[in-house]
PDB file of C-alpha atoms in Angstrom:
ATOM      1  CA  UNK A   1      62.683  -8.511  73.830  1.00  0.00           C
ATOM      2  CA  UNK A   2      60.134  -7.046  73.140  1.00  0.00           C
ATOM      3  CA  UNK A   3      61.321  -4.553  70.429  1.00  0.00           C
ATOM      4  CA  UNK A   4      62.850  -6.950  68.685  1.00  0.00           C
ATOM      5  CA  UNK A   5      59.660  -9.529  68.053  1.00  0.00           C
ATOM      6  CA  UNK A   6      57.905  -6.182  67.013  1.00  0.00           C
ATOM      7  CA  UNK A   7      60.403  -5.590  64.602  1.00  0.00           C
ATOM      8  CA  UNK A   8      60.692  -8.989  63.042  1.00  0.00           C
ATOM      9  CA  UNK A   9      56.471  -8.813  62.782  1.00  0.00           C
ATOM     10  CA  UNK A  10      56.628  -5.259  61.267  1.00  0.00           C
ATOM     11  CA  UNK A  11      59.454  -7.112  58.529  1.00  0.00           C
ATOM     12  CA  UNK A  12      56.695 -10.475  58.489  1.00  0.00           C
ATOM     13  CA  UNK A  13      54.123  -8.543  57.288  1.00  0.00           C
ATOM     14  CA  UNK A  14      56.100  -6.404  55.215  1.00  0.00           C
ATOM     15  CA  UNK A  15      56.808 -10.085  53.313  1.00  0.00           C
ATOM     16  CA  UNK A  16      53.500 -11.811  53.889  1.00  0.00           C
ATOM     17  CA  UNK A  17      54.340 -14.059  56.730  1.00  0.00           C
ATOM     18  CA  UNK A  18      51.663 -13.877  59.133  1.00  0.00           C
ATOM     19  CA  UNK A  19      52.145 -16.707  61.176  1.00  0.00           C
ATOM     20  CA  UNK A  20      54.894 -15.842  63.973  1.00  0.00           C
ATOM     21  CA  UNK A  21      55.909 -18.676  66.837  1.00  0.00           C
ATOM     22  CA  UNK A  22      57.697 -17.003  69.786  1.00  0.00           C
ATOM     23  CA  UNK A  23      59.563 -19.466  72.401  1.00  0.00           C
ATOM     24  CA  UNK A  24      60.392 -18.481  75.758  1.00  0.00           C
ATOM     25  CA  UNK A  25      60.371 -14.452  75.828  1.00  0.00           C
ATOM     26  CA  UNK A  26      62.520 -12.662  77.493  1.00  0.00           C
ATOM     27  CA  UNK A  27      60.672 -10.547  78.932  1.00  0.00           C
ATOM     28  CA  UNK A  28      57.339 -12.172  79.025  1.00  0.00           C
ATOM     29  CA  UNK A  29      54.192 -12.014  76.499  1.00  0.00           C
ATOM     30  CA  UNK A  30      52.899  -9.787  75.966  1.00  0.00           C
ATOM     31  CA  UNK A  31      54.408  -7.223  75.525  1.00  0.00           C
ATOM     32  CA  UNK A  32      54.191  -3.129  75.360  1.00  0.00           C
ATOM     33  CA  UNK A  33      57.425  -2.946  73.831  1.00  0.00           C
ATOM     34  CA  UNK A  34      56.948  -5.264  71.093  1.00  0.00           C
ATOM     35  CA  UNK A  35      53.330  -3.254  69.895  1.00  0.00           C
ATOM     36  CA  UNK A  36      55.022   0.286  69.694  1.00  0.00           C
ATOM     37  CA  UNK A  37      57.606  -1.491  67.749  1.00  0.00           C
ATOM     38  CA  UNK A  38      55.421  -3.249  65.544  1.00  0.00           C
ATOM     39  CA  UNK A  39      54.214  -0.270  63.719  1.00  0.00           C
ATOM     40  CA  UNK A  40      51.422  -1.355  62.122  1.00  0.00           C
ATOM     41  CA  UNK A  41      51.757  -5.098  62.623  1.00  0.00           C
ATOM     42  CA  UNK A  42      50.066  -5.307  65.707  1.00  0.00           C
ATOM     43  CA  UNK A  43      47.623  -8.670  63.748  1.00  0.00           C
ATOM     44  CA  UNK A  44      50.863 -10.658  63.976  1.00  0.00           C
ATOM     45  CA  UNK A  45      52.024 -10.031  67.540  1.00  0.00           C
ATOM     46  CA  UNK A  46      47.931 -10.057  67.951  1.00  0.00           C
ATOM     47  CA  UNK A  47      47.727 -13.376  66.661  1.00  0.00           C
ATOM     48  CA  UNK A  48      51.426 -14.605  67.393  1.00  0.00           C
ATOM     49  CA  UNK A  49      51.732 -18.613  69.251  1.00  0.00           C
ATOM     50  CA  UNK A  50      54.539 -18.938  72.530  1.00  0.00           C
ATOM     51  CA  UNK A  51      56.193 -21.958  72.854  1.00  0.00           C
ATOM     52  CA  UNK A  52      58.461 -23.244  75.735  1.00  0.00           C
ATOM     53  CA  UNK A  53      60.970 -24.963  73.359  1.00  0.00           C
ATOM     54  CA  UNK A  54      62.207 -24.835  70.039  1.00  0.00           C
ATOM     55  CA  UNK A  55      60.847 -28.837  69.817  1.00  0.00           C
ATOM     56  CA  UNK A  56      57.120 -26.745  70.038  1.00  0.00           C
ATOM     57  CA  UNK A  57      57.389 -24.169  67.617  1.00  0.00           C
ATOM     58  CA  UNK A  58      58.275 -26.260  64.692  1.00  0.00           C
ATOM     59  CA  UNK A  59      56.651 -29.935  65.414  1.00  0.00           C
ATOM     60  CA  UNK A  60      54.107 -29.247  62.864  1.00  0.00           C
ATOM     61  CA  UNK A  61      56.572 -27.879  60.435  1.00  0.00           C
ATOM     62  CA  UNK A  62      57.721 -30.163  57.500  1.00  0.00           C
ATOM     63  CA  UNK A  63      60.228 -27.656  56.279  1.00  0.00           C
ATOM     64  CA  UNK A  64      62.334 -25.665  58.843  1.00  0.00           C
ATOM     65  CA  UNK A  65      65.405 -22.985  57.312  1.00  0.00           C
ATOM     66  CA  UNK A  66      67.448 -22.212  60.382  1.00  0.00           C
ATOM     67  CA  UNK A  67      69.915 -18.688  60.118  1.00  0.00           C
ATOM     68  CA  UNK A  68      73.047 -18.555  60.818  1.00  0.00           C
ATOM     69  CA  UNK A  69      76.349 -16.858  60.002  1.00  0.00           C
ATOM     70  CA  UNK A  70      78.311 -18.780  61.350  1.00  0.00           C
ATOM     71  CA  UNK A  71      80.215 -21.795  59.791  1.00  0.00           C
ATOM     72  CA  UNK A  72      78.904 -24.801  61.311  1.00  0.00           C
ATOM     73  CA  UNK A  73      80.338 -28.223  61.020  1.00  0.00           C
ATOM     74  CA  UNK A  74      77.275 -29.938  59.962  1.00  0.00           C
ATOM     75  CA  UNK A  75      76.031 -31.488  57.021  1.00  0.00           C
ATOM     76  CA  UNK A  76      73.478 -29.141  56.181  1.00  0.00           C
ATOM     77  CA  UNK A  77      72.255 -27.813  52.693  1.00  0.00           C
ATOM     78  CA  UNK A  78      73.123 -24.187  52.409  1.00  0.00           C
ATOM     79  CA  UNK A  79      71.178 -21.663  50.709  1.00  0.00           C
ATOM     80  CA  UNK A  80      70.941 -17.914  50.219  1.00  0.00           C
ATOM     81  CA  UNK A  81      68.217 -16.217  50.834  1.00  0.00           C
ATOM     82  CA  UNK A  82      66.663 -15.711  47.449  1.00  0.00           C
ATOM     83  CA  UNK A  83      67.280 -19.660  47.463  1.00  0.00           C
ATOM     84  CA  UNK A  84      65.607 -20.303  50.687  1.00  0.00           C
ATOM     85  CA  UNK A  85      62.682 -17.993  49.500  1.00  0.00           C
ATOM     86  CA  UNK A  86      61.778 -19.580  46.028  1.00  0.00           C
ATOM     87  CA  UNK A  87      62.189 -23.530  47.812  1.00  0.00           C
ATOM     88  CA  UNK A  88      60.262 -22.288  50.765  1.00  0.00           C
ATOM     89  CA  UNK A  89      57.411 -21.151  47.636  1.00  0.00           C
ATOM     90  CA  UNK A  90      57.662 -24.048  46.293  1.00  0.00           C
ATOM     91  CA  UNK A  91      57.244 -26.147  49.187  1.00  0.00           C
ATOM     92  CA  UNK A  92      53.822 -24.029  50.570  1.00  0.00           C
ATOM     93  CA  UNK A  93      52.484 -24.555  46.871  1.00  0.00           C
ATOM     94  CA  UNK A  94      52.706 -28.387  47.508  1.00  0.00           C
ATOM     95  CA  UNK A  95      50.517 -28.307  50.587  1.00  0.00           C
ATOM     96  CA  UNK A  96      53.518 -28.146  52.957  1.00  0.00           C
ATOM     97  CA  UNK A  97      54.226 -25.783  55.887  1.00  0.00           C
ATOM     98  CA  UNK A  98      57.337 -24.409  56.355  1.00  0.00           C
ATOM     99  CA  UNK A  99      59.749 -21.991  59.237  1.00  0.00           C
ATOM    100  CA  UNK A 100      61.870 -20.029  59.484  1.00  0.00           C
ATOM    101  CA  UNK A 101      63.469 -20.437  62.239  1.00  0.00           C
ATOM    102  CA  UNK A 102      65.702 -17.105  64.090  1.00  0.00           C
ATOM    103  CA  UNK A 103      67.860 -17.119  67.349  1.00  0.00           C
ATOM    104  CA  UNK A 104      68.649 -14.345  70.492  1.00  0.00           C
ATOM    105  CA  UNK A 105      70.394 -11.089  68.614  1.00  0.00           C
ATOM    106  CA  UNK A 106      73.026 -12.012  71.060  1.00  0.00           C
ATOM    107  CA  UNK A 107      74.017 -15.404  70.341  1.00  0.00           C
ATOM    108  CA  UNK A 108      72.228 -16.700  66.756  1.00  0.00           C
ATOM    109  CA  UNK A 109      70.981 -20.566  67.130  1.00  0.00           C
ATOM    110  CA  UNK A 110      72.363 -22.643  68.924  1.00  0.00           C
ATOM    111  CA  UNK A 111      73.223 -25.664  67.463  1.00  0.00           C
ATOM    112  CA  UNK A 112      70.775 -27.833  69.136  1.00  0.00           C
ATOM    113  CA  UNK A 113      68.474 -25.266  67.329  1.00  0.00           C
ATOM    114  CA  UNK A 114      70.127 -25.842  63.445  1.00  0.00           C
ATOM    115  CA  UNK A 115      69.695 -29.692  64.062  1.00  0.00           C
ATOM    116  CA  UNK A 116      66.240 -29.023  64.275  1.00  0.00           C
ATOM    117  CA  UNK A 117      66.204 -27.731  60.358  1.00  0.00           C
ATOM    118  CA  UNK A 118      65.970 -29.063  56.951  1.00  0.00           C
TER     119      UNK A 118
END
């Protein structure tokens, strides 16, 4: 939903994150509802890139963090948000490119998306 994308852009700006990538937006892109909800974060929406799939969206990233509340039967490192933020800052400071992957509001990330994460 455009409103969720706009709210995410606002949250990103609050934490100094500026490069939004959107995968298959349900209601098309650009979306006026996103701009209305962004509340001052319009520059993030203006620069947002749209991708057809998650693989394309994170293909140039050297570290990907998946967000999920569901237990998974996977061998993955699980971090608290604080641990992930520290790890991400160190990774980027060392020249890496990091991404935080969020899924649809109703269903969250699929197992295939979580598999792409480090």
